[in-house]
């Protein structure tokens, strides 16, 4: 079971935040096929948000074929987003950590690291496209 | 979808002052509707008309398909938690529940007792000895155990501390999920409502300024910032909600459903709070015309 949290200053609508958090958990293998999502009532009681927000998020996940609602029981994961690349995550994470350590050593602060990372990420995306 | 509150040309006058004027509303059922506006805008008047504690001066209002407080059956459909969540100070919690059971035909004993248990309250305690947060929770419990179709709350969280506020809204949202009830609640603090409401009514100076689904409102309102500009020269599908000008720059909040094509504007999205504030400060004509003079 995963727990949701909301960032009210992110500017991202609450329902999208829930969708993102489920997709994120699916991608990282935190949620697998057959796992149950928290019930609407649980999410609502925890976050003090409108039930329709949660329903909307779950419906969107259902439309994307990631979860299925079983009436009276709950909502279950039907497909995972963690593909075969999951095995490659760990070595990649180690490389990235090493890179961060290097950047730190070179005297970059958080903001510069983030800027460098994002801009490189963007250029790399363009190269692929 | 059926309307849970429908008003046509609704107005209420106290002496020579209109507390509510020409109010037309259509609030669909199954929603949590926030009624926002500054103090004195007419929120409490609108709510007490909806509950039937007052009769309208002009126009009509229908709640859950009937005239407010017209019959016992109608009374059972609508729950009301008044401002500052009042309770009877000298009565114990158990006596409050007893009173609720005797006065309400659809009273849900189990719900009331479970809620009191979960709040960790002693049924023998007098309401006067409860903290503000506990008293609010007791008033909410009474409102929920009545099992209404529509629960109306007037500024329910205004006097609560942040923790009690969160707990109160958690309970309320849980009940919405469980019993599929519609809720209409007022507040002058928009941030309290941002997470819980999916429908919004903005009331300013006794009039409804805007009403709609929160997501639609957020999708159709934007802030434009750019060089000083005459607001009357905008494309016809851009409705100006608020405008402010300096000698060089114009900042507008506009309502539009199409994309802004003019490249000289920088366009930013608007949060719910900014959106409501924009409606509270109506476009200032005098300043707009002064800006025009600068342009000439």
Short mmCIF file of C-alpha atoms in Angstrom, two decimals:
data_model
loop_
_atom_site.label_atom_id
_atom_site.label_comp_id
_atom_site.label_asym_id
_atom_site.label_seq_id
_atom_site.Cartn_x
_atom_site.Cartn_y
_atom_site.Cartn_z
CA UNK A 1 0.00 0.00 0.00
CA UNK A 2 1.25 3.46 -0.78
CA UNK A 3 0.38 6.76 0.83
CA UNK A 4 -0.29 9.97 -1.05
CA UNK A 5 0.82 13.44 -0.13
CA UNK A 6 -0.12 16.78 -1.61
CA UNK A 7 1.98 19.83 -2.27
CA UNK A 8 -0.44 22.74 -2.33
CA UNK A 9 2.17 25.18 -3.64
CA UNK A 10 3.29 23.11 -6.62
CA UNK A 11 0.61 24.55 -8.89
CA UNK A 12 -0.17 21.00 -10.07
CA UNK A 13 -3.82 20.12 -9.52
CA UNK A 14 -4.40 17.63 -6.66
CA UNK A 15 -5.87 14.97 -8.95
CA UNK A 16 -2.80 15.06 -11.19
CA UNK A 17 -0.54 14.81 -8.16
CA UNK A 18 -2.30 11.58 -7.20
CA UNK A 19 -1.98 10.24 -10.77
CA UNK A 20 1.72 11.13 -10.86
CA UNK A 21 2.37 9.50 -7.51
CA UNK A 22 0.77 6.23 -8.63
CA UNK A 23 2.66 6.23 -11.93
CA UNK A 24 5.86 7.03 -10.08
CA UNK A 25 5.32 4.11 -7.68
CA UNK A 26 4.55 1.82 -10.62
CA UNK A 27 7.69 2.88 -12.41
CA UNK A 28 9.89 2.33 -9.38
CA UNK A 29 8.33 -1.04 -8.66
CA UNK A 30 6.81 0.15 -5.35
CA UNK A 31 3.45 -0.96 -6.71
CA UNK A 32 3.11 -4.25 -8.54
CA UNK A 33 0.32 -6.09 -10.31
CA UNK A 34 -2.40 -7.12 -7.89
CA UNK A 35 -1.53 -4.48 -5.29
CA UNK A 36 -4.42 -2.50 -3.92
CA UNK A 37 -4.54 1.29 -4.02
CA UNK A 38 -5.76 3.06 -0.86
CA UNK A 39 -9.56 3.32 -0.84
CA UNK A 40 -11.08 6.67 -1.74
CA UNK A 41 -12.32 7.00 1.82
CA UNK A 42 -8.82 6.40 3.24
CA UNK A 43 -7.20 8.96 0.95
CA UNK A 44 -9.89 11.50 1.69
CA UNK A 45 -9.67 10.96 5.43
CA UNK A 46 -5.91 11.33 5.37
CA UNK A 47 -5.50 14.32 3.09
CA UNK A 48 -8.79 16.15 3.77
CA UNK A 49 -9.47 16.45 0.05
CA UNK A 50 -12.59 16.18 -2.04
CA UNK A 51 -13.52 12.53 -2.85
CA UNK A 52 -14.20 13.50 -6.47
CA UNK A 53 -10.53 14.45 -6.80
CA UNK A 54 -9.45 10.91 -5.88
CA UNK A 55 -12.17 9.32 -8.03
CA UNK A 56 -11.05 11.39 -10.99
CA UNK A 57 -7.44 10.33 -10.52
CA UNK A 58 -8.39 6.65 -10.23
CA UNK A 59 -10.61 6.90 -13.31
CA UNK A 60 -7.75 8.34 -15.31
CA UNK A 61 -5.44 5.53 -14.18
CA UNK A 62 -8.16 3.08 -15.15
CA UNK A 63 -8.46 4.66 -18.59
CA UNK A 64 -4.72 4.23 -19.03
CA UNK A 65 -5.15 0.54 -18.25
CA UNK A 66 -2.99 0.68 -15.13
CA UNK A 67 -5.61 -0.14 -12.51
CA UNK A 68 -9.05 -1.71 -12.34
CA UNK A 69 -11.84 -1.04 -9.87
CA UNK A 70 -13.58 -4.04 -8.32
CA UNK A 71 -16.89 -2.72 -7.04
CA UNK A 72 -17.22 -3.02 -3.30
CA UNK A 73 -13.65 -4.24 -2.90
CA UNK A 74 -11.27 -1.56 -4.09
CA UNK A 75 -8.95 -0.49 -6.87
CA UNK A 76 -6.16 -2.82 -7.92
CA UNK A 77 -3.04 -2.49 -10.04
CA UNK A 78 -3.36 -4.40 -13.31
CA UNK A 79 -0.19 -3.43 -15.05
CA UNK A 80 3.17 -2.21 -13.94
CA UNK A 81 5.28 0.47 -15.53
CA UNK A 82 8.50 -1.01 -14.20
CA UNK A 83 9.69 -2.81 -17.30
CA UNK A 84 12.84 -4.81 -17.79
CA UNK A 85 14.81 -1.58 -17.35
CA UNK A 86 14.20 -1.79 -13.60
CA UNK A 87 17.29 -3.99 -13.24
CA UNK A 88 19.37 -1.23 -14.78
CA UNK A 89 18.13 1.35 -12.24
CA UNK A 90 20.57 0.46 -9.51
CA UNK A 91 23.84 0.78 -11.49
CA UNK A 92 22.49 3.97 -13.09
CA UNK A 93 21.64 5.36 -9.69
CA UNK A 94 25.19 4.60 -8.53
CA UNK A 95 26.63 6.45 -11.53
CA UNK A 96 24.38 9.39 -10.85
CA UNK A 97 25.39 9.49 -7.19
CA UNK A 98 29.01 9.47 -8.21
CA UNK A 99 28.32 12.31 -10.62
CA UNK A 100 26.60 14.31 -7.87
CA UNK A 101 29.55 13.76 -5.55
CA UNK A 102 31.88 14.97 -8.29
CA UNK A 103 29.77 18.06 -8.91
CA UNK A 104 29.84 18.83 -5.19
CA UNK A 105 33.59 18.41 -5.11
CA UNK A 106 33.91 20.83 -8.00
CA UNK A 107 32.16 23.40 -5.81
CA UNK A 108 28.66 23.44 -7.36
CA UNK A 109 25.81 24.29 -5.02
CA UNK A 110 22.30 22.71 -5.16
CA UNK A 111 20.97 25.30 -7.52
CA UNK A 112 23.84 24.97 -10.00
CA UNK A 113 23.64 21.17 -9.92
CA UNK A 114 19.94 21.27 -10.62
CA UNK A 115 20.36 23.81 -13.42
CA UNK A 116 23.16 21.82 -15.03
CA UNK A 117 21.24 18.57 -14.72
CA UNK A 118 18.01 19.99 -16.17
CA UNK A 119 19.66 21.78 -19.06
CA UNK A 120 21.72 18.70 -19.99
CA UNK A 121 18.62 16.54 -19.70
CA UNK A 122 16.78 18.90 -22.07
CA UNK A 123 19.58 18.98 -24.67
CA UNK A 124 19.89 15.21 -24.52
CA UNK A 125 16.14 14.93 -25.14
CA UNK A 126 16.47 17.15 -28.20
CA UNK A 127 19.37 15.06 -29.50
CA UNK A 128 17.26 11.93 -29.29
CA UNK A 129 14.23 13.56 -30.89
CA UNK B 1 -27.49 16.08 -12.86
CA UNK B 2 -30.10 17.43 -10.47
CA UNK B 3 -29.63 20.71 -8.69
CA UNK B 4 -29.21 20.68 -4.95
CA UNK B 5 -29.62 24.46 -4.69
CA UNK B 6 -31.37 26.51 -7.35
CA UNK B 7 -32.03 30.23 -6.97
CA UNK B 8 -33.70 32.65 -9.36
CA UNK B 9 -33.42 36.39 -8.90
CA UNK B 10 -33.08 35.76 -5.17
CA UNK B 11 -32.83 38.86 -3.00
CA UNK B 12 -33.03 39.77 0.67
CA UNK B 13 -33.42 43.29 1.97
CA UNK B 14 -32.94 44.44 5.55
CA UNK B 15 -34.56 47.88 5.82
CA UNK B 16 -33.07 49.85 2.94
CA UNK B 17 -30.00 47.68 2.48
CA UNK B 18 -29.90 44.70 0.13
CA UNK B 19 -27.94 41.92 1.88
CA UNK B 20 -28.34 39.78 -1.22
CA UNK B 21 -29.31 41.00 -4.64
CA UNK B 22 -30.51 39.27 -7.82
CA UNK B 23 -28.77 36.00 -7.04
CA UNK B 24 -29.15 33.23 -9.60
CA UNK B 25 -27.52 29.91 -8.82
CA UNK B 26 -27.59 26.33 -9.98
CA UNK B 27 -25.51 24.07 -7.77
CA UNK B 28 -25.45 20.44 -8.94
CA UNK B 29 -25.77 17.65 -6.38
CA UNK B 30 -22.85 15.47 -5.32
CA UNK B 31 -20.51 18.40 -5.00
CA UNK B 32 -18.72 20.16 -2.21
CA UNK B 33 -19.45 23.78 -2.95
CA UNK B 34 -17.48 26.61 -1.43
CA UNK B 35 -19.22 29.94 -0.91
CA UNK B 36 -16.51 32.57 -0.64
CA UNK B 37 -16.49 36.30 -0.31
CA UNK B 38 -15.34 39.02 2.06
CA UNK B 39 -17.06 39.57 5.40
CA UNK B 40 -20.44 41.20 4.90
CA UNK B 41 -20.80 40.01 1.30
CA UNK B 42 -24.07 38.21 2.04
CA UNK B 43 -22.81 34.65 2.59
CA UNK B 44 -24.71 34.09 5.84
CA UNK B 45 -27.85 35.64 4.34
CA UNK B 46 -27.70 33.28 1.36
CA UNK B 47 -27.18 30.27 3.63
CA UNK B 48 -30.02 31.19 5.98
CA UNK B 49 -32.32 31.59 2.96
CA UNK B 50 -31.25 28.13 1.79
CA UNK B 51 -31.98 26.66 5.21
CA UNK B 52 -35.31 28.48 5.38
CA UNK B 53 -34.59 30.47 8.52
CA UNK B 54 -35.42 33.58 6.53
CA UNK B 55 -37.81 34.25 3.68
CA UNK B 56 -36.62 35.96 0.50
CA UNK B 57 -37.68 39.52 -0.33
CA UNK B 58 -37.56 38.80 -4.05
CA UNK B 59 -37.12 35.77 -6.26
CA UNK B 60 -37.16 32.12 -5.27
CA UNK B 61 -34.90 29.40 -3.91
CA UNK B 62 -35.25 25.64 -4.09
CA UNK B 63 -33.16 23.22 -2.05
CA UNK B 64 -33.12 19.46 -2.77
CA UNK B 65 -36.14 19.99 -5.01
CA UNK B 66 -38.35 21.82 -2.50
CA UNK B 67 -38.95 25.15 -0.82
CA UNK B 68 -36.67 25.48 2.24
CA UNK B 69 -38.27 24.38 5.51
CA UNK B 70 -41.65 23.94 3.79
CA UNK B 71 -42.41 20.60 5.43
CA UNK B 72 -41.05 18.10 7.95
CA UNK B 73 -39.82 15.99 5.07
CA UNK B 74 -38.00 18.96 3.59
CA UNK B 75 -36.43 19.81 6.97
CA UNK B 76 -35.03 16.29 7.21
CA UNK B 77 -33.22 16.67 3.88
CA UNK B 78 -31.07 19.62 4.90
CA UNK B 79 -28.59 19.79 7.74
CA UNK B 80 -27.22 23.08 9.00
CA UNK B 81 -24.20 23.91 11.13
CA UNK B 82 -24.39 27.59 12.01
CA UNK B 83 -21.50 29.99 12.38
CA UNK B 84 -19.13 29.23 15.29
CA UNK B 85 -20.58 25.68 15.49
CA UNK B 86 -22.97 26.35 18.38
CA UNK B 87 -23.90 23.68 20.92
CA UNK B 88 -25.85 23.78 24.19
CA UNK B 89 -23.21 24.54 26.79
CA UNK B 90 -25.13 23.01 29.71
CA UNK B 91 -26.07 19.78 27.94
CA UNK B 92 -23.77 16.77 27.91
CA UNK B 93 -22.65 15.11 24.69
CA UNK B 94 -25.02 12.19 25.34
CA UNK B 95 -27.88 14.66 25.79
CA UNK B 96 -27.00 16.30 22.49
CA UNK B 97 -27.27 12.93 20.75
CA UNK B 98 -30.54 12.19 22.56
CA UNK B 99 -31.91 15.54 21.41
CA UNK B 100 -30.78 14.86 17.85
CA UNK B 101 -32.46 11.44 17.90
CA UNK B 102 -35.77 12.89 19.07
CA UNK B 103 -35.81 15.80 16.67
CA UNK B 104 -34.71 14.06 13.49
CA UNK B 105 -36.69 11.27 11.77
CA UNK B 106 -33.67 9.89 9.90
CA UNK B 107 -31.29 10.01 12.88
CA UNK B 108 -28.36 7.57 12.59
CA UNK B 109 -27.58 6.36 16.14
CA UNK B 110 -24.67 4.20 15.12
CA UNK B 111 -22.95 6.98 13.21
CA UNK B 112 -23.33 9.43 16.08
CA UNK B 113 -21.98 7.01 18.69
CA UNK B 114 -19.09 5.84 16.49
CA UNK B 115 -18.06 9.41 15.83
CA UNK B 116 -18.10 10.34 19.52
CA UNK B 117 -16.03 7.21 20.26
CA UNK B 118 -13.50 7.99 17.60
CA UNK B 119 -13.13 11.54 18.82
CA UNK B 120 -12.33 10.09 22.23
CA UNK B 121 -14.99 12.20 23.92
CA UNK B 122 -16.68 11.33 27.20
CA UNK B 123 -20.46 11.25 26.55
CA UNK B 124 -21.09 12.59 30.06
CA UNK B 125 -19.07 15.73 29.47
CA UNK B 126 -20.91 19.01 29.09
CA UNK B 127 -20.51 20.75 25.74
CA UNK B 128 -19.50 23.95 27.51
CA UNK B 129 -16.31 22.24 28.70
CA UNK B 130 -15.19 21.18 25.21
CA UNK B 131 -12.39 22.85 23.26
CA UNK B 132 -13.27 24.80 20.15
CA UNK B 133 -12.18 21.94 17.91
CA UNK B 134 -14.13 19.35 19.90
CA UNK B 135 -17.24 21.53 19.91
CA UNK B 136 -16.97 21.92 16.13
CA UNK B 137 -16.65 18.15 15.78
CA UNK B 138 -19.72 17.62 18.00
CA UNK B 139 -21.76 20.07 15.89
CA UNK B 140 -20.56 18.29 12.73
CA UNK B 141 -21.46 14.90 14.22
CA UNK B 142 -25.00 16.13 14.89
CA UNK B 143 -25.23 17.47 11.34
CA UNK B 144 -24.02 14.18 9.84
CA UNK B 145 -26.08 11.86 12.06
CA UNK B 146 -29.18 13.65 10.81
CA UNK B 147 -28.28 11.97 7.47
CA UNK B 148 -29.22 14.93 5.30
CA UNK B 149 -28.96 15.09 1.51
CA UNK B 150 -27.35 18.49 1.81
CA UNK B 151 -25.25 19.72 4.68
CA UNK B 152 -24.83 23.48 4.94
CA UNK B 153 -22.04 24.91 7.08
CA UNK B 154 -21.50 28.60 7.78
CA UNK B 155 -17.80 29.44 8.31
CA UNK B 156 -17.20 26.10 10.05
CA UNK B 157 -13.43 26.36 10.38
CA UNK B 158 -12.92 30.10 10.79
CA UNK B 159 -12.29 29.98 14.53
CA UNK B 160 -10.31 26.70 14.63
CA UNK B 161 -6.56 26.27 14.94
CA UNK B 162 -4.80 24.64 11.95
CA UNK B 163 -4.84 21.12 13.40
CA UNK B 164 -8.50 21.23 14.43
CA UNK B 165 -9.28 22.73 11.03
CA UNK B 166 -7.59 19.85 9.23
CA UNK B 167 -9.33 17.27 11.43
CA UNK B 168 -12.69 18.90 10.87
CA UNK B 169 -12.26 18.88 7.07
CA UNK B 170 -10.99 15.28 7.17
CA UNK B 171 -14.17 14.19 8.96
CA UNK B 172 -16.31 16.15 6.55
CA UNK B 173 -14.62 14.73 3.43
CA UNK B 174 -14.77 11.21 4.81
CA UNK B 175 -18.52 11.63 5.29
CA UNK B 176 -18.88 12.94 1.74
CA UNK B 177 -17.11 9.83 0.44
CA UNK B 178 -19.15 7.51 2.60
CA UNK B 179 -22.68 8.93 2.43
CA UNK B 180 -22.62 10.71 -0.92
CA UNK B 181 -23.95 13.87 0.58
CA UNK B 182 -23.72 17.30 -0.98
CA UNK B 183 -22.07 20.06 1.00
CA UNK B 184 -22.34 23.82 0.84
CA UNK B 185 -19.90 25.64 3.07
CA UNK B 186 -18.87 29.25 3.37
CA UNK B 187 -15.54 30.76 4.21
CA UNK B 188 -13.71 34.01 3.84
CA UNK B 189 -10.42 32.10 3.73
CA UNK B 190 -10.00 30.57 0.28
CA UNK B 191 -7.00 28.43 1.18
CA UNK B 192 -9.20 26.45 3.59
CA UNK B 193 -11.43 25.45 0.72
CA UNK B 194 -8.89 24.79 -2.00
CA UNK B 195 -8.57 21.08 -1.36
CA UNK B 196 -12.11 20.29 -0.36
CA UNK B 197 -14.28 22.14 -2.87
CA UNK B 198 -14.96 21.12 -6.43
CA UNK B 199 -17.54 23.83 -7.03
CA UNK B 200 -17.26 27.48 -6.15
CA UNK B 201 -19.52 30.50 -5.72
CA UNK B 202 -17.89 33.92 -5.27
CA UNK B 203 -20.12 36.47 -3.57
CA UNK B 204 -19.06 40.12 -3.40
CA UNK B 205 -21.15 43.14 -2.41
CA UNK B 206 -24.37 41.11 -2.16
CA UNK B 207 -24.00 39.73 -5.68
CA UNK B 208 -22.76 36.49 -7.22
CA UNK B 209 -19.64 37.35 -9.21
CA UNK B 210 -18.82 33.91 -10.53
CA UNK B 211 -20.00 30.33 -10.08
CA UNK B 212 -18.67 27.11 -11.52
CA UNK B 213 -16.65 23.93 -11.20
CA UNK B 214 -13.27 24.67 -9.67
CA UNK B 215 -11.39 22.94 -12.48
CA UNK B 216 -13.23 24.82 -15.20
CA UNK B 217 -12.58 28.08 -13.41
CA UNK B 218 -8.87 27.33 -13.06
CA UNK B 219 -8.65 26.29 -16.71
CA UNK B 220 -10.31 29.44 -18.06
CA UNK B 221 -8.69 32.15 -15.95
CA UNK B 222 -5.21 33.46 -16.62
CA UNK B 223 -3.01 36.37 -15.65
CA UNK B 224 -1.58 38.55 -18.41
CA UNK B 225 1.39 40.79 -17.79
CA UNK B 226 2.76 43.13 -20.42
CA UNK B 227 3.34 46.70 -21.55
CA UNK B 228 0.70 49.26 -20.61
CA UNK B 229 -2.48 48.59 -22.54
CA UNK B 230 -6.05 49.77 -22.89
CA UNK B 231 -8.23 46.99 -21.49
CA UNK B 232 -10.99 47.84 -23.98
CA UNK B 233 -8.74 46.91 -26.89
CA UNK B 234 -8.57 43.22 -25.98
CA UNK B 235 -10.07 40.49 -28.19
CA UNK B 236 -13.79 40.09 -27.54
CA UNK B 237 -13.42 36.59 -26.06
CA UNK B 238 -11.16 37.85 -23.28
CA UNK B 239 -13.29 39.05 -20.42
CA UNK B 240 -11.34 41.24 -17.99
CA UNK B 241 -11.89 40.25 -14.36
CA UNK B 242 -9.41 42.62 -12.78
CA UNK B 243 -6.88 45.07 -14.08
CA UNK B 244 -4.08 47.08 -12.55
CA UNK B 245 -1.74 49.44 -14.29
CA UNK B 246 1.50 51.22 -13.56
CA UNK B 247 2.90 53.85 -15.91
CA UNK B 248 4.60 51.10 -17.91
CA UNK B 249 2.91 47.85 -17.21
CA UNK B 250 -0.57 46.32 -17.22
CA UNK B 251 -1.47 43.25 -15.19
CA UNK B 252 -4.81 41.70 -16.03
CA UNK B 253 -6.75 38.70 -14.91
CA UNK B 254 -8.94 37.57 -17.78
CA UNK B 255 -11.45 34.82 -18.34
CA UNK B 256 -11.10 33.20 -21.75
CA UNK B 257 -11.51 29.76 -23.23
CA UNK B 258 -9.14 30.27 -26.15
CA UNK B 259 -5.38 30.69 -26.27
CA UNK B 260 -3.81 34.12 -25.97
CA UNK B 261 -2.10 34.86 -29.27
CA UNK B 262 -0.67 38.30 -28.59
CA UNK B 263 3.08 37.70 -28.03
CA UNK B 264 3.58 40.83 -25.94
CA UNK B 265 1.66 39.31 -23.02
CA UNK B 266 3.34 36.91 -20.69
CA UNK B 267 0.69 34.43 -19.59
CA UNK B 268 0.66 32.71 -16.21
CA UNK B 269 -1.76 30.28 -14.58
CA UNK B 270 -3.78 31.38 -11.60
CA UNK B 271 -4.31 29.64 -8.28
CA UNK B 272 -7.76 29.49 -6.74
CA UNK B 273 -6.93 32.13 -4.16
CA UNK B 274 -5.68 34.62 -6.77
CA UNK B 275 -8.73 33.90 -8.89
CA UNK B 276 -11.10 34.70 -6.05
CA UNK B 277 -9.13 37.81 -5.09
CA UNK B 278 -9.35 39.02 -8.69
CA UNK B 279 -13.14 38.87 -8.48
CA UNK B 280 -13.10 40.65 -5.15
CA UNK B 281 -11.26 43.60 -6.67
CA UNK B 282 -13.54 44.54 -9.56
CA UNK B 283 -11.85 46.20 -12.54
CA UNK B 284 -10.99 49.70 -11.44
CA UNK B 285 -12.44 51.91 -14.18
CA UNK B 286 -10.97 55.13 -12.86
CA UNK B 287 -7.45 53.77 -12.88
CA UNK B 288 -7.98 52.18 -16.28
CA UNK B 289 -8.99 55.52 -17.78
CA UNK B 290 -6.04 57.21 -16.13
CA UNK B 291 -3.82 54.64 -17.78
CA UNK B 292 -5.43 55.58 -21.07
CA UNK B 293 -4.48 59.18 -20.59
CA UNK B 294 -0.89 58.15 -20.11
CA UNK B 295 -1.13 56.23 -23.38
CA UNK B 296 -2.27 59.31 -25.26
#
